[in-house]
PDB file of C-alpha atoms in Angstrom:
ATOM      1  CA  MET G   1      -3.991  36.707 -76.555  1.00  0.00           C
ATOM      2  CA  GLU G   2      -6.588  39.231 -77.691  1.00  0.00           C
ATOM      3  CA  VAL G   3      -9.575  39.887 -75.468  1.00  0.00           C
ATOM      4  CA  LYS G   4     -12.043  39.096 -78.254  1.00  0.00           C
ATOM      5  CA  GLN G   5     -10.532  35.602 -78.592  1.00  0.00           C
ATOM      6  CA  VAL G   6     -10.844  35.104 -74.858  1.00  0.00           C
ATOM      7  CA  LEU G   7     -14.471  36.251 -74.990  1.00  0.00           C
ATOM      8  CA  VAL G   8     -15.350  33.600 -77.572  1.00  0.00           C
ATOM      9  CA  ILE G   9     -13.910  30.675 -75.602  1.00  0.00           C
ATOM     10  CA  ALA G  10     -15.231  32.059 -72.294  1.00  0.00           C
ATOM     11  CA  VAL G  11     -18.788  32.146 -73.630  1.00  0.00           C
ATOM     12  CA  GLU G  12     -18.379  28.605 -74.989  1.00  0.00           C
ATOM     13  CA  ILE G  13     -17.340  27.428 -71.531  1.00  0.00           C
ATOM     14  CA  GLY G  14     -20.254  29.341 -70.011  1.00  0.00           C
ATOM     15  CA  GLU G  15     -22.673  27.688 -72.415  1.00  0.00           C
ATOM     16  CA  CYS G  16     -21.400  24.229 -71.492  1.00  0.00           C
ATOM     17  CA  LEU G  17     -21.715  25.112 -67.802  1.00  0.00           C
ATOM     18  CA  LEU G  18     -25.326  26.201 -68.245  1.00  0.00           C
ATOM     19  CA  VAL G  19     -26.250  23.139 -70.301  1.00  0.00           C
ATOM     20  CA  SER G  20     -24.648  20.829 -67.726  1.00  0.00           C
ATOM     21  CA  GLY G  21     -26.729  22.212 -64.866  1.00  0.00           C
ATOM     22  CA  GLY G  22     -24.816  25.246 -63.617  1.00  0.00           C
ATOM     23  CA  GLY G  23     -26.762  28.248 -62.333  1.00  0.00           C
ATOM     24  CA  VAL G  24     -26.731  31.546 -64.214  1.00  0.00           C
ATOM     25  CA  SER G  25     -24.781  33.263 -61.438  1.00  0.00           C
ATOM     26  CA  ARG G  26     -22.013  30.678 -61.812  1.00  0.00           C
ATOM     27  CA  VAL G  27     -22.014  31.133 -65.586  1.00  0.00           C
ATOM     28  CA  GLU G  28     -21.809  34.918 -65.371  1.00  0.00           C
ATOM     29  CA  ASP G  29     -19.075  34.807 -62.744  1.00  0.00           C
ATOM     30  CA  THR G  30     -17.005  32.289 -64.720  1.00  0.00           C
ATOM     31  CA  ILE G  31     -17.140  34.276 -67.963  1.00  0.00           C
ATOM     32  CA  GLY G  32     -16.273  37.488 -66.136  1.00  0.00           C
ATOM     33  CA  ARG G  33     -13.297  35.986 -64.293  1.00  0.00           C
ATOM     34  CA  ILE G  34     -11.833  34.382 -67.423  1.00  0.00           C
ATOM     35  CA  CYS G  35     -12.056  37.611 -69.426  1.00  0.00           C
ATOM     36  CA  LYS G  36     -10.556  39.734 -66.647  1.00  0.00           C
ATOM     37  CA  ALA G  37      -7.710  37.236 -66.209  1.00  0.00           C
ATOM     38  CA  TYR G  38      -6.584  38.149 -69.741  1.00  0.00           C
ATOM     39  CA  GLY G  39      -6.732  41.906 -69.315  1.00  0.00           C
ATOM     40  CA  ALA G  40     -10.330  42.895 -69.972  1.00  0.00           C
ATOM     41  CA  GLU G  41     -10.995  46.277 -68.375  1.00  0.00           C
ATOM     42  CA  GLU G  42     -14.747  45.768 -68.075  1.00  0.00           C
ATOM     43  CA  VAL G  43     -16.970  42.704 -68.452  1.00  0.00           C
ATOM     44  CA  ASP G  44     -20.766  42.651 -68.532  1.00  0.00           C
ATOM     45  CA  VAL G  45     -22.531  39.290 -68.734  1.00  0.00           C
ATOM     46  CA  PHE G  46     -26.263  38.620 -68.811  1.00  0.00           C
ATOM     47  CA  SER G  47     -27.499  35.055 -68.771  1.00  0.00           C
ATOM     48  CA  ILE G  48     -30.888  33.390 -68.608  1.00  0.00           C
ATOM     49  CA  THR G  49     -31.802  29.760 -69.167  1.00  0.00           C
ATOM     50  CA  SER G  50     -31.971  30.161 -72.946  1.00  0.00           C
ATOM     51  CA  SER G  51     -29.360  32.810 -73.761  1.00  0.00           C
ATOM     52  CA  ILE G  52     -25.984  34.266 -72.821  1.00  0.00           C
ATOM     53  CA  VAL G  53     -24.908  37.798 -73.779  1.00  0.00           C
ATOM     54  CA  ALA G  54     -21.408  38.965 -72.864  1.00  0.00           C
ATOM     55  CA  SER G  55     -19.596  42.238 -73.624  1.00  0.00           C
ATOM     56  CA  VAL G  56     -15.992  43.158 -72.830  1.00  0.00           C
ATOM     57  CA  ARG G  57     -13.960  46.349 -73.111  1.00  0.00           C
ATOM     58  CA  ASP G  58     -10.215  46.001 -73.600  1.00  0.00           C
ATOM     59  CA  GLU G  59      -7.434  48.357 -72.523  1.00  0.00           C
ATOM     60  CA  ASN G  60      -7.723  50.275 -75.800  1.00  0.00           C
ATOM     61  CA  GLY G  61     -11.398  50.989 -75.259  1.00  0.00           C
ATOM     62  CA  GLU G  62     -12.605  48.532 -77.930  1.00  0.00           C
ATOM     63  CA  VAL G  63     -15.868  46.770 -77.062  1.00  0.00           C
ATOM     64  CA  TYR G  64     -16.677  43.236 -78.198  1.00  0.00           C
ATOM     65  CA  THR G  65     -19.957  41.361 -77.724  1.00  0.00           C
ATOM     66  CA  ARG G  66     -20.778  37.676 -77.974  1.00  0.00           C
ATOM     67  CA  THR G  67     -24.260  36.098 -77.864  1.00  0.00           C
ATOM     68  CA  LYS G  68     -25.067  32.409 -77.429  1.00  0.00           C
ATOM     69  CA  ARG G  69     -28.496  30.780 -77.757  1.00  0.00           C
ATOM     70  CA  ILE G  70     -29.167  27.758 -75.508  1.00  0.00           C
ATOM     71  CA  ARG G  71     -31.619  25.212 -76.895  1.00  0.00           C
ATOM     72  CA  SER G  72     -31.077  22.006 -74.915  1.00  0.00           C
ATOM     73  CA  PHE G  73     -29.956  20.858 -71.476  1.00  0.00           C
ATOM     74  CA  HIS G  74     -28.375  17.710 -70.128  1.00  0.00           C
ATOM     75  CA  THR G  75     -27.478  17.766 -66.445  1.00  0.00           C
ATOM     76  CA  ASP G  76     -24.007  16.299 -65.956  1.00  0.00           C
ATOM     77  CA  PHE G  77     -22.341  17.036 -62.616  1.00  0.00           C
ATOM     78  CA  ALA G  78     -19.102  15.295 -63.637  1.00  0.00           C
ATOM     79  CA  LYS G  79     -18.742  17.629 -66.619  1.00  0.00           C
ATOM     80  CA  LEU G  80     -19.745  20.563 -64.414  1.00  0.00           C
ATOM     81  CA  ASP G  81     -16.899  19.776 -62.021  1.00  0.00           C
ATOM     82  CA  GLN G  82     -14.401  19.455 -64.876  1.00  0.00           C
ATOM     83  CA  LEU G  83     -15.463  22.817 -66.296  1.00  0.00           C
ATOM     84  CA  ASN G  84     -15.063  24.448 -62.886  1.00  0.00           C
ATOM     85  CA  GLN G  85     -11.543  23.059 -62.609  1.00  0.00           C
ATOM     86  CA  LEU G  86     -10.743  24.271 -66.124  1.00  0.00           C
ATOM     87  CA  SER G  87     -11.965  27.794 -65.392  1.00  0.00           C
ATOM     88  CA  ARG G  88      -9.863  27.962 -62.218  1.00  0.00           C
ATOM     89  CA  TYR G  89      -6.807  26.746 -64.143  1.00  0.00           C
ATOM     90  CA  ILE G  90      -7.378  29.391 -66.835  1.00  0.00           C
ATOM     91  CA  CYS G  91      -7.634  32.189 -64.288  1.00  0.00           C
ATOM     92  CA  GLN G  92      -4.549  31.087 -62.357  1.00  0.00           C
ATOM     93  CA  CYS G  93      -2.183  30.156 -65.198  1.00  0.00           C
ATOM     94  CA  GLN G  94      -3.448  32.096 -68.263  1.00  0.00           C
ATOM     95  CA  PRO G  95      -2.542  29.334 -70.750  1.00  0.00           C
ATOM     96  CA  GLU G  96      -2.451  29.827 -74.515  1.00  0.00           C
ATOM     97  CA  LEU G  97      -5.659  29.662 -76.534  1.00  0.00           C
ATOM     98  CA  LYS G  98      -4.771  26.335 -78.178  1.00  0.00           C
ATOM     99  CA  GLU G  99      -4.326  24.659 -74.803  1.00  0.00           C
ATOM    100  CA  ILE G 100      -7.645  26.026 -73.548  1.00  0.00           C
ATOM    101  CA  GLU G 101      -9.445  24.879 -76.679  1.00  0.00           C
ATOM    102  CA  GLU G 102      -7.933  21.390 -76.449  1.00  0.00           C
ATOM    103  CA  ARG G 103      -8.810  20.962 -72.771  1.00  0.00           C
ATOM    104  CA  PHE G 104     -12.331  22.273 -73.375  1.00  0.00           C
ATOM    105  CA  ARG G 105     -12.827  19.992 -76.379  1.00  0.00           C
ATOM    106  CA  GLN G 106     -11.900  16.960 -74.304  1.00  0.00           C
ATOM    107  CA  ILE G 107     -14.418  17.919 -71.625  1.00  0.00           C
ATOM    108  CA  ARG G 108     -17.214  18.787 -74.047  1.00  0.00           C
ATOM    109  CA  GLU G 109     -16.778  15.653 -76.147  1.00  0.00           C
ATOM    110  CA  GLY G 110     -16.341  13.373 -73.166  1.00  0.00           C
ATOM    111  CA  GLY G 111     -18.406  10.223 -73.445  1.00  0.00           C
ATOM    112  CA  GLY G 112     -20.060  10.721 -70.090  1.00  0.00           C
ATOM    113  CA  ILE G 113     -21.803   7.859 -68.339  1.00  0.00           C
ATOM    114  CA  ALA G 114     -22.603   4.811 -70.483  1.00  0.00           C
ATOM    115  CA  LEU G 115     -26.279   4.167 -71.185  1.00  0.00           C
ATOM    116  CA  TRP G 116     -26.318   0.875 -69.307  1.00  0.00           C
ATOM    117  CA  LYS G 117     -24.921   2.596 -66.217  1.00  0.00           C
ATOM    118  CA  GLN G 118     -27.528   5.349 -66.486  1.00  0.00           C
ATOM    119  CA  ALA G 119     -30.254   2.729 -66.805  1.00  0.00           C
ATOM    120  CA  LEU G 120     -28.948   0.786 -63.805  1.00  0.00           C
ATOM    121  CA  ILE G 121     -28.692   3.900 -61.641  1.00  0.00           C
ATOM    122  CA  SER G 122     -32.175   5.011 -62.684  1.00  0.00           C
ATOM    123  CA  ALA G 123     -33.564   1.586 -61.875  1.00  0.00           C
ATOM    124  CA  MET G 124     -32.021   1.612 -58.402  1.00  0.00           C
ATOM    125  CA  ILE G 125     -33.295   5.117 -57.664  1.00  0.00           C
ATOM    126  CA  ALA G 126     -36.813   4.286 -58.874  1.00  0.00           C
ATOM    127  CA  SER G 127     -36.834   1.153 -56.721  1.00  0.00           C
ATOM    128  CA  ALA G 128     -35.684   3.087 -53.659  1.00  0.00           C
ATOM    129  CA  PHE G 129     -38.361   5.751 -54.155  1.00  0.00           C
ATOM    130  CA  ALA G 130     -41.043   3.086 -54.565  1.00  0.00           C
ATOM    131  CA  VAL G 131     -40.103   1.663 -51.167  1.00  0.00           C
ATOM    132  CA  PHE G 132     -39.837   5.149 -49.655  1.00  0.00           C
ATOM    133  CA  PHE G 133     -43.403   5.948 -50.680  1.00  0.00           C
ATOM    134  CA  GLY G 134     -44.794   2.796 -49.087  1.00  0.00           C
ATOM    135  CA  GLY G 135     -44.261   0.030 -51.620  1.00  0.00           C
ATOM    136  CA  GLY G 136     -43.127  -3.498 -50.817  1.00  0.00           C
ATOM    137  CA  TRP G 137     -40.520  -5.695 -52.412  1.00  0.00           C
ATOM    138  CA  ARG G 138     -42.753  -6.469 -55.398  1.00  0.00           C
ATOM    139  CA  GLU G 139     -43.347  -2.789 -56.135  1.00  0.00           C
ATOM    140  CA  ALA G 140     -39.616  -2.172 -55.752  1.00  0.00           C
ATOM    141  CA  ALA G 141     -38.809  -4.938 -58.237  1.00  0.00           C
ATOM    142  CA  VAL G 142     -41.311  -3.656 -60.786  1.00  0.00           C
ATOM    143  CA  ALA G 143     -40.084  -0.066 -60.336  1.00  0.00           C
ATOM    144  CA  PHE G 144     -36.531  -1.314 -60.846  1.00  0.00           C
ATOM    145  CA  GLY G 145     -37.400  -2.811 -64.224  1.00  0.00           C
ATOM    146  CA  ILE G 146     -39.438   0.167 -65.419  1.00  0.00           C
ATOM    147  CA  GLY G 147     -36.784   2.612 -64.207  1.00  0.00           C
ATOM    148  CA  GLY G 148     -34.183   1.025 -66.465  1.00  0.00           C
ATOM    149  CA  MET G 149     -36.540   0.913 -69.443  1.00  0.00           C
ATOM    150  CA  ILE G 150     -37.638   4.537 -69.125  1.00  0.00           C
ATOM    151  CA  MET G 151     -34.047   5.762 -69.300  1.00  0.00           C
ATOM    152  CA  ALA G 152     -33.435   3.702 -72.460  1.00  0.00           C
ATOM    153  CA  PHE G 153     -36.744   4.978 -73.872  1.00  0.00           C
ATOM    154  CA  ARG G 154     -35.810   8.631 -73.291  1.00  0.00           C
ATOM    155  CA  GLU G 155     -32.370   8.223 -74.861  1.00  0.00           C
ATOM    156  CA  PHE G 156     -33.976   6.585 -77.887  1.00  0.00           C
ATOM    157  CA  MET G 157     -36.570   9.357 -78.274  1.00  0.00           C
ATOM    158  CA  LYS G 158     -33.893  12.075 -78.073  1.00  0.00           C
ATOM    159  CA  LYS G 159     -32.594  10.889 -81.438  1.00  0.00           C
ATOM    160  CA  PHE G 160     -35.782  12.252 -82.986  1.00  0.00           C
ATOM    161  CA  MET G 161     -35.286  15.717 -81.425  1.00  0.00           C
ATOM    162  CA  VAL G 162     -38.578  15.434 -79.536  1.00  0.00           C
ATOM    163  CA  ASN G 163     -39.741  18.519 -77.636  1.00  0.00           C
ATOM    164  CA  ARG G 164     -38.854  18.313 -73.922  1.00  0.00           C
ATOM    165  CA  MET G 165     -42.432  18.738 -72.716  1.00  0.00           C
ATOM    166  CA  PHE G 166     -43.796  16.169 -75.139  1.00  0.00           C
ATOM    167  CA  LEU G 167     -40.999  13.775 -74.167  1.00  0.00           C
ATOM    168  CA  ASP G 168     -41.888  14.136 -70.483  1.00  0.00           C
ATOM    169  CA  PHE G 169     -45.550  13.504 -71.290  1.00  0.00           C
ATOM    170  CA  LEU G 170     -44.663  10.355 -73.249  1.00  0.00           C
ATOM    171  CA  SER G 171     -42.289   9.170 -70.515  1.00  0.00           C
ATOM    172  CA  ALA G 172     -44.923   9.575 -67.794  1.00  0.00           C
ATOM    173  CA  PHE G 173     -47.499   7.855 -70.007  1.00  0.00           C
ATOM    174  CA  PHE G 174     -45.083   4.962 -70.563  1.00  0.00           C
ATOM    175  CA  VAL G 175     -44.339   4.658 -66.830  1.00  0.00           C
ATOM    176  CA  ALA G 176     -48.008   4.697 -65.797  1.00  0.00           C
ATOM    177  CA  SER G 177     -49.004   2.246 -68.524  1.00  0.00           C
ATOM    178  CA  ALA G 178     -46.265  -0.215 -67.587  1.00  0.00           C
ATOM    179  CA  ALA G 179     -47.012   0.098 -63.866  1.00  0.00           C
ATOM    180  CA  TYR G 180     -50.740  -0.413 -64.424  1.00  0.00           C
ATOM    181  CA  ALA G 181     -50.095  -3.445 -66.619  1.00  0.00           C
ATOM    182  CA  MET G 182     -47.810  -5.012 -63.997  1.00  0.00           C
ATOM    183  CA  ALA G 183     -50.439  -4.436 -61.309  1.00  0.00           C
ATOM    184  CA  ARG G 184     -53.156  -6.034 -63.444  1.00  0.00           C
ATOM    185  CA  ILE G 185     -51.169  -9.226 -63.946  1.00  0.00           C
ATOM    186  CA  GLY G 186     -50.334  -9.406 -60.228  1.00  0.00           C
ATOM    187  CA  ALA G 187     -46.645  -8.501 -60.369  1.00  0.00           C
ATOM    188  CA  ALA G 188     -47.336  -5.572 -58.004  1.00  0.00           C
ATOM    189  CA  SER G 189     -50.133  -5.113 -55.505  1.00  0.00           C
ATOM    190  CA  ASP G 190     -50.476  -1.381 -56.229  1.00  0.00           C
ATOM    191  CA  TYR G 191     -49.332   0.612 -59.247  1.00  0.00           C
ATOM    192  CA  GLY G 192     -49.314   3.941 -57.361  1.00  0.00           C
ATOM    193  CA  GLU G 193     -45.978   3.424 -55.606  1.00  0.00           C
ATOM    194  CA  VAL G 194     -44.407   2.182 -58.846  1.00  0.00           C
ATOM    195  CA  ILE G 195     -45.569   5.260 -60.754  1.00  0.00           C
ATOM    196  CA  ILE G 196     -44.384   7.663 -58.067  1.00  0.00           C
ATOM    197  CA  GLY G 197     -40.994   5.946 -57.791  1.00  0.00           C
ATOM    198  CA  ASN G 198     -40.351   6.349 -61.509  1.00  0.00           C
ATOM    199  CA  ILE G 199     -41.879   9.811 -61.891  1.00  0.00           C
ATOM    200  CA  MET G 200     -39.390  11.058 -59.298  1.00  0.00           C
ATOM    201  CA  LEU G 201     -36.660  10.288 -61.844  1.00  0.00           C
ATOM    202  CA  LEU G 202     -38.225  12.753 -64.275  1.00  0.00           C
ATOM    203  CA  VAL G 203     -39.077  15.637 -61.942  1.00  0.00           C
ATOM    204  CA  PRO G 204     -36.826  18.644 -62.807  1.00  0.00           C
ATOM    205  CA  GLY G 205     -35.643  19.104 -59.230  1.00  0.00           C
ATOM    206  CA  VAL G 206     -32.197  20.502 -60.070  1.00  0.00           C
ATOM    207  CA  ALA G 207     -33.649  23.160 -62.354  1.00  0.00           C
ATOM    208  CA  PHE G 208     -36.299  24.107 -59.790  1.00  0.00           C
ATOM    209  CA  VAL G 209     -33.737  24.531 -57.002  1.00  0.00           C
ATOM    210  CA  ASN G 210     -31.419  26.498 -59.311  1.00  0.00           C
ATOM    211  CA  GLY G 211     -34.328  28.787 -60.161  1.00  0.00           C
ATOM    212  CA  LEU G 212     -35.091  29.449 -56.503  1.00  0.00           C
ATOM    213  CA  ARG G 213     -31.409  30.088 -55.811  1.00  0.00           C
ATOM    214  CA  ASP G 214     -31.214  32.528 -58.720  1.00  0.00           C
ATOM    215  CA  MET G 215     -34.179  34.496 -57.387  1.00  0.00           C
ATOM    216  CA  ILE G 216     -32.691  34.617 -53.898  1.00  0.00           C
ATOM    217  CA  SER G 217     -29.337  35.812 -55.272  1.00  0.00           C
ATOM    218  CA  GLY G 218     -30.986  38.585 -57.283  1.00  0.00           C
ATOM    219  CA  ASP G 219     -31.237  37.015 -60.759  1.00  0.00           C
ATOM    220  CA  THR G 220     -35.011  37.406 -60.701  1.00  0.00           C
ATOM    221  CA  ILE G 221     -35.742  37.022 -64.419  1.00  0.00           C
ATOM    222  CA  SER G 222     -33.716  33.855 -64.834  1.00  0.00           C
ATOM    223  CA  GLY G 223     -35.090  32.417 -61.603  1.00  0.00           C
ATOM    224  CA  ILE G 224     -38.713  33.028 -62.573  1.00  0.00           C
ATOM    225  CA  LEU G 225     -38.186  31.527 -66.036  1.00  0.00           C
ATOM    226  CA  THR G 226     -36.532  28.413 -64.604  1.00  0.00           C
ATOM    227  CA  VAL G 227     -39.150  27.874 -61.907  1.00  0.00           C
ATOM    228  CA  CYS G 228     -42.009  28.373 -64.378  1.00  0.00           C
ATOM    229  CA  GLU G 229     -40.440  25.926 -66.813  1.00  0.00           C
ATOM    230  CA  SER G 230     -40.005  23.352 -64.028  1.00  0.00           C
ATOM    231  CA  VAL G 231     -43.650  23.722 -62.966  1.00  0.00           C
ATOM    232  CA  ILE G 232     -44.859  23.334 -66.564  1.00  0.00           C
ATOM    233  CA  LEU G 233     -42.742  20.200 -67.000  1.00  0.00           C
ATOM    234  CA  ALA G 234     -44.192  18.806 -63.772  1.00  0.00           C
ATOM    235  CA  ILE G 235     -47.696  19.432 -65.128  1.00  0.00           C
ATOM    236  CA  PHE G 236     -46.845  17.501 -68.291  1.00  0.00           C
ATOM    237  CA  LEU G 237     -45.526  14.626 -66.166  1.00  0.00           C
ATOM    238  CA  ALA G 238     -48.730  14.566 -64.156  1.00  0.00           C
ATOM    239  CA  GLY G 239     -50.804  14.799 -67.327  1.00  0.00           C
ATOM    240  CA  GLY G 240     -49.006  11.882 -68.961  1.00  0.00           C
ATOM    241  CA  SER G 241     -49.450   9.542 -66.011  1.00  0.00           C
ATOM    242  CA  PHE G 242     -53.082  10.606 -65.490  1.00  0.00           C
ATOM    243  CA  ALA G 243     -53.872  10.090 -69.182  1.00  0.00           C
ATOM    244  CA  ALA G 244     -52.507   6.541 -69.053  1.00  0.00           C
ATOM    245  CA  ILE G 245     -54.452   5.632 -65.919  1.00  0.00           C
ATOM    246  CA  VAL G 246     -57.702   7.012 -67.365  1.00  0.00           C
ATOM    247  CA  LEU G 247     -57.099   5.332 -70.717  1.00  0.00           C
ATOM    248  CA  TRP G 248     -56.498   1.889 -69.222  1.00  0.00           C
ATOM    249  CA  GLY G 249     -59.354   2.163 -66.736  1.00  0.00           C
ATOM    250  CA  GLY G 250     -57.445   2.856 -63.541  1.00  0.00           C
ATOM    251  CA  VAL G 251     -59.723   5.753 -62.563  1.00  0.00           C
ATOM    252  CA  VAL G 252     -63.466   5.300 -62.409  1.00  0.00           C
TER     253      VAL G 252
END
């Protein structure tokens, strides 16, 4: 198999890793190992949260470069684990290109977790956080219901290709509005715990931790970009919930 063919599939795997929640150091290492497993003499990979650039030099001195633009993210640890296993298999066994492409296609097109399961898990997590932050059983029950609805709401809005920051603002606004309404009709004694429990579902914690890890490991540019993006998203979450509370009269 030619090195340039390996480079193409390696960058595709790297892109899927990055989109699924993998850190840039993992992406760079994976692409480099796959290319070297097929005879690349030199591999240089540069990755940030929005782009991957990889160059390889084969045994004849020919240099090939591949660039990939990243525009969306969807954290999926199950897919991340499958991609890690695939990359290890590629490096150990050096299978043919068709086999790699078929295995990668199955992972990339995997159905993932069903929406109802995502909604149920989100509801349980929101309920647990509501209790953790001081809420009672009524706040937990309300957070459970809103947690399931917010996941369905976000999946619905993604069909319209809504900007991530605007989507987070709308999601926080929806959560705060629903929590405030439930408190007004007496379903919950305090809307604060309900809001916090559901907002915790939306906080980009994985991205923030990955950004800190990247900075510690020396990938300063990528780390700073990821941390800054996480902070901005958190501001939009806070702004959405605050806007709803002010609008409906929760703050005097």
